[in-house]
Amino acid sequence: MNAALKAGPGTTTGTLALEGLCLQAGEKRLVEDVSLTLRRGEVLALVGTSGGGKSLTTLALLGLLPPGVRQVAGLLRQDGVALDAAGQAALRGRRIGFVQQAPRGGFNPLVTIGRHFSETLACDGLRGPAARARAAALLQEAGFPEPARLLPLYPSQLSGGMLQRAMIALALARQPDFLLADEPTTDLDLVVQAQILDLLDGLVARRGIGLLLVTHDLSVVARLARRVAVMQAGRIVEEQPVDAFFAAPRHPHSRALLAAHFALYGEALPA
Ligand SMILES: Nc1ncnc2c1ncn2[C@@H]1O[C@H](COP(=O)(O)OP(=O)(O)O)[C@@H](O)[C@H]1O
Ligand SMILES: [Mg+2]
């Protein structure tokens, strides 16, 4: 570790903190001074209307910004220690797993599910029968009772819900401390949505994973999250524990999100 990197204030183990992220495309600011802290074993929901910068913030955490978008400021700390470029690269795909909205886009259509796993597991030196057993165990954890039947299939042979489960299993392959899930249930029907949310909830409880859950659905927030951050026009405008957010939202944008939610689902607070 570079000696110039030092622990920041309030250091705790099991945290991943983004500080002062600024992103722009050309001269246009897209994300302005965003700071977020993920903690292991905890769900942080990131909400806000579309175009607010949630996906770009998630991609910046992964170091996967789309072409044309530049990070002009921002620092990542793991357990309080600032990471340099090499530290961030080491984090990606290893300590942080990614679950995206449209699972089909996360798989190579020409490659079997089994091969997706074998290529990922090979990064940690796992091959042959050991890799197959590990892939089967991961798929079983993601809710496939007969995982061996899945391995020879191609992505096109799986439903959207099955693919999302497989994507979560794949994201777990390198035993990440954190998962970033960008609208992971948006493209799925309600029954499958509930199953995927149960799965994510279970991973947080069982594995102590820290989950950043990007969603526009406040019922999902109420159900899973411990804290909620609200993003609007590239900024975090509010961050609160989830109970306080529902009981007393502070920012007009938060109140507008809650009003829209209650107009759709009735006045009762989600359990
Ligand atoms: N590759 C890109 N080039 C330029 N602008 C982009 C690019 N990707 C996203 N944006 C812009 O950045 C803003 C934030 O986008 P995004 O992070 O996708 O929002 P959200 O996920 O909250 O809906 C939007 O105004 C969007 O148009
Ligand atoms: Mg988005």
PDB file of N, CA, C and O and ligand atoms in Angstrom, residues 25 28 30-31 48-57 66-69 182-183 214 231, ligand 1:
ATOM      1  N   ALA A  25     -19.635  15.234 -18.880  1.00  0.00           N
ATOM      2  CA  ALA A  25     -19.525  14.874 -20.291  1.00  0.00           C
ATOM      3  C   ALA A  25     -19.238  16.172 -21.011  1.00  0.00           C
ATOM      4  O   ALA A  25     -20.054  17.094 -20.959  1.00  0.00           O
ATOM      5  N   LYS A  28     -20.354  19.544 -19.459  1.00  0.00           N
ATOM      6  CA  LYS A  28     -21.602  19.420 -18.713  1.00  0.00           C
ATOM      7  C   LYS A  28     -21.410  18.540 -17.474  1.00  0.00           C
ATOM      8  O   LYS A  28     -21.001  17.386 -17.588  1.00  0.00           O
ATOM      9  N   LEU A  30     -22.599  16.109 -14.803  1.00  0.00           N
ATOM     10  CA  LEU A  30     -23.690  15.133 -14.693  1.00  0.00           C
ATOM     11  C   LEU A  30     -23.880  14.697 -13.250  1.00  0.00           C
ATOM     12  O   LEU A  30     -24.994  14.409 -12.820  1.00  0.00           O
ATOM     13  N   VAL A  31     -22.772  14.624 -12.516  1.00  0.00           N
ATOM     14  CA  VAL A  31     -22.813  14.222 -11.102  1.00  0.00           C
ATOM     15  C   VAL A  31     -21.945  15.207 -10.338  1.00  0.00           C
ATOM     16  O   VAL A  31     -20.820  15.499 -10.744  1.00  0.00           O
ATOM     17  N   GLY A  48     -34.468   8.165  -6.801  1.00  0.00           N
ATOM     18  CA  GLY A  48     -34.556   9.460  -7.483  1.00  0.00           C
ATOM     19  C   GLY A  48     -35.125   9.248  -8.870  1.00  0.00           C
ATOM     20  O   GLY A  48     -35.089   8.129  -9.385  1.00  0.00           O
ATOM     21  N   THR A  49     -35.653  10.319  -9.453  1.00  0.00           N
ATOM     22  CA  THR A  49     -36.240  10.156 -10.784  1.00  0.00           C
ATOM     23  C   THR A  49     -35.150   9.919 -11.814  1.00  0.00           C
ATOM     24  O   THR A  49     -33.971  10.155 -11.555  1.00  0.00           O
ATOM     25  N   SER A  50     -35.573   9.468 -12.945  1.00  0.00           N
ATOM     26  CA  SER A  50     -34.644   9.034 -13.954  1.00  0.00           C
ATOM     27  C   SER A  50     -33.834  10.208 -14.494  1.00  0.00           C
ATOM     28  O   SER A  50     -34.286  11.349 -14.532  1.00  0.00           O
ATOM     29  N   GLY A  51     -32.585   9.929 -14.804  1.00  0.00           N
ATOM     30  CA  GLY A  51     -31.672  10.979 -15.260  1.00  0.00           C
ATOM     31  C   GLY A  51     -30.944  11.685 -14.134  1.00  0.00           C
ATOM     32  O   GLY A  51     -30.160  12.606 -14.373  1.00  0.00           O
ATOM     33  N   GLY A  52     -31.166  11.259 -12.893  1.00  0.00           N
ATOM     34  CA  GLY A  52     -30.573  11.923 -11.739  1.00  0.00           C
ATOM     35  C   GLY A  52     -29.097  11.628 -11.538  1.00  0.00           C
ATOM     36  O   GLY A  52     -28.420  12.326 -10.780  1.00  0.00           O
ATOM     37  N   GLY A  53     -28.605  10.565 -12.154  1.00  0.00           N
ATOM     38  CA  GLY A  53     -27.182  10.240 -12.008  1.00  0.00           C
ATOM     39  C   GLY A  53     -26.909   8.971 -11.210  1.00  0.00           C
ATOM     40  O   GLY A  53     -25.758   8.688 -10.869  1.00  0.00           O
ATOM     41  N   LYS A  54     -27.950   8.198 -10.919  1.00  0.00           N
ATOM     42  CA  LYS A  54     -27.776   6.983 -10.110  1.00  0.00           C
ATOM     43  C   LYS A  54     -26.907   5.945 -10.824  1.00  0.00           C
ATOM     44  O   LYS A  54     -25.978   5.397 -10.241  1.00  0.00           O
ATOM     45  N   SER A  55     -27.226   5.698 -12.084  1.00  0.00           N
ATOM     46  CA  SER A  55     -26.463   4.670 -12.813  1.00  0.00           C
ATOM     47  C   SER A  55     -25.011   5.097 -13.002  1.00  0.00           C
ATOM     48  O   SER A  55     -24.098   4.292 -12.832  1.00  0.00           O
ATOM     49  N   LEU A  56     -24.794   6.364 -13.329  1.00  0.00           N
ATOM     50  CA  LEU A  56     -23.414   6.815 -13.539  1.00  0.00           C
ATOM     51  C   LEU A  56     -22.617   6.719 -12.238  1.00  0.00           C
ATOM     52  O   LEU A  56     -21.436   6.357 -12.249  1.00  0.00           O
ATOM     53  N   THR A  57     -23.266   7.023 -11.112  1.00  0.00           N
ATOM     54  CA  THR A  57     -22.581   6.911  -9.827  1.00  0.00           C
ATOM     55  C   THR A  57     -22.175   5.461  -9.567  1.00  0.00           C
ATOM     56  O   THR A  57     -21.049   5.175  -9.140  1.00  0.00           O
ATOM     57  N   PRO A  66     -19.160   5.062 -19.000  1.00  0.00           N
ATOM     58  CA  PRO A  66     -19.312   4.941 -20.453  1.00  0.00           C
ATOM     59  C   PRO A  66     -18.409   5.943 -21.165  1.00  0.00           C
ATOM     60  O   PRO A  66     -18.013   6.957 -20.580  1.00  0.00           O
ATOM     61  N   PRO A  67     -18.102   5.667 -22.427  1.00  0.00           N
ATOM     62  CA  PRO A  67     -17.277   6.597 -23.198  1.00  0.00           C
ATOM     63  C   PRO A  67     -17.923   7.978 -23.202  1.00  0.00           C
ATOM     64  O   PRO A  67     -19.136   8.088 -23.274  1.00  0.00           O
ATOM     65  N   GLY A  68     -17.103   9.003 -23.065  1.00  0.00           N
ATOM     66  CA  GLY A  68     -17.633  10.367 -23.093  1.00  0.00           C
ATOM     67  C   GLY A  68     -17.904  10.929 -21.709  1.00  0.00           C
ATOM     68  O   GLY A  68     -18.082  12.122 -21.552  1.00  0.00           O
ATOM     69  N   VAL A  69     -17.945  10.058 -20.687  1.00  0.00           N
ATOM     70  CA  VAL A  69     -18.162  10.550 -19.327  1.00  0.00           C
ATOM     71  C   VAL A  69     -16.840  10.446 -18.560  1.00  0.00           C
ATOM     72  O   VAL A  69     -16.201   9.402 -18.555  1.00  0.00           O
ATOM     73  N   ASP A 182     -28.221  -2.224  -9.896  1.00  0.00           N
ATOM     74  CA  ASP A 182     -28.860  -1.068 -10.533  1.00  0.00           C
ATOM     75  C   ASP A 182     -30.208  -1.504 -11.101  1.00  0.00           C
ATOM     76  O   ASP A 182     -30.261  -2.165 -12.134  1.00  0.00           O
ATOM     77  N   GLU A 183     -31.275  -1.123 -10.427  1.00  0.00           N
ATOM     78  CA  GLU A 183     -32.641  -1.490 -10.849  1.00  0.00           C
ATOM     79  C   GLU A 183     -32.726  -2.988 -11.174  1.00  0.00           C
ATOM     80  O   GLU A 183     -33.156  -3.357 -12.275  1.00  0.00           O
ATOM     81  N   VAL A 214     -30.025   0.423  -6.312  1.00  0.00           N
ATOM     82  CA  VAL A 214     -30.611   1.535  -7.054  1.00  0.00           C
ATOM     83  C   VAL A 214     -32.009   1.122  -7.469  1.00  0.00           C
ATOM     84  O   VAL A 214     -32.200   0.062  -8.062  1.00  0.00           O
ATOM     85  N   MET A 231     -31.283  11.084  -4.932  1.00  0.00           N
ATOM     86  CA  MET A 231     -30.484  11.808  -5.907  1.00  0.00           C
ATOM     87  C   MET A 231     -31.369  12.576  -6.860  1.00  0.00           C
ATOM     88  O   MET A 231     -32.381  12.059  -7.329  1.00  0.00           O
TER      89      MET A 231
HETATM   90  N1  LIG B   1     -22.615   8.271 -21.934  1.00  0.00           N
HETATM   91  C1  LIG B   1     -23.194   9.423 -21.594  1.00  0.00           C
HETATM   92  N2  LIG B   1     -22.823  10.569 -22.190  1.00  0.00           N
HETATM   93  C2  LIG B   1     -23.393  11.753 -21.845  1.00  0.00           C
HETATM   94  N3  LIG B   1     -24.359  11.885 -20.910  1.00  0.00           N
HETATM   95  C3  LIG B   1     -24.762  10.774 -20.284  1.00  0.00           C
HETATM   96  C4  LIG B   1     -24.214   9.486 -20.583  1.00  0.00           C
HETATM   97  N4  LIG B   1     -24.816   8.577 -19.804  1.00  0.00           N
HETATM   98  C5  LIG B   1     -25.708   9.245 -19.058  1.00  0.00           C
HETATM   99  N5  LIG B   1     -25.678  10.551 -19.330  1.00  0.00           N
HETATM  100  C6  LIG B   1     -26.501  11.614 -18.709  1.00  0.00           C
HETATM  101  O1  LIG B   1     -26.179  11.650 -17.327  1.00  0.00           O
HETATM  102  C7  LIG B   1     -27.341  11.926 -16.556  1.00  0.00           C
HETATM  103  C8  LIG B   1     -27.480  10.857 -15.475  1.00  0.00           C
HETATM  104  O2  LIG B   1     -27.771   9.610 -16.098  1.00  0.00           O
HETATM  105  P1  LIG B   1     -27.991   8.284 -15.270  1.00  0.00           P
HETATM  106  O3  LIG B   1     -26.868   8.087 -14.319  1.00  0.00           O
HETATM  107  O4  LIG B   1     -28.223   7.191 -16.253  1.00  0.00           O
HETATM  108  O5  LIG B   1     -29.335   8.593 -14.453  1.00  0.00           O
HETATM  109  P2  LIG B   1     -30.285   7.604 -13.636  1.00  0.00           P
HETATM  110  O6  LIG B   1     -29.614   6.272 -13.543  1.00  0.00           O
HETATM  111  O7  LIG B   1     -30.481   8.266 -12.310  1.00  0.00           O
HETATM  112  O8  LIG B   1     -31.563   7.533 -14.407  1.00  0.00           O
HETATM  113  C9  LIG B   1     -28.497  11.978 -17.522  1.00  0.00           C
HETATM  114  O9  LIG B   1     -28.752  13.340 -17.805  1.00  0.00           O
HETATM  115  C10 LIG B   1     -27.980  11.288 -18.745  1.00  0.00           C
HETATM  116  O10 LIG B   1     -28.578  11.779 -19.914  1.00  0.00           O
END
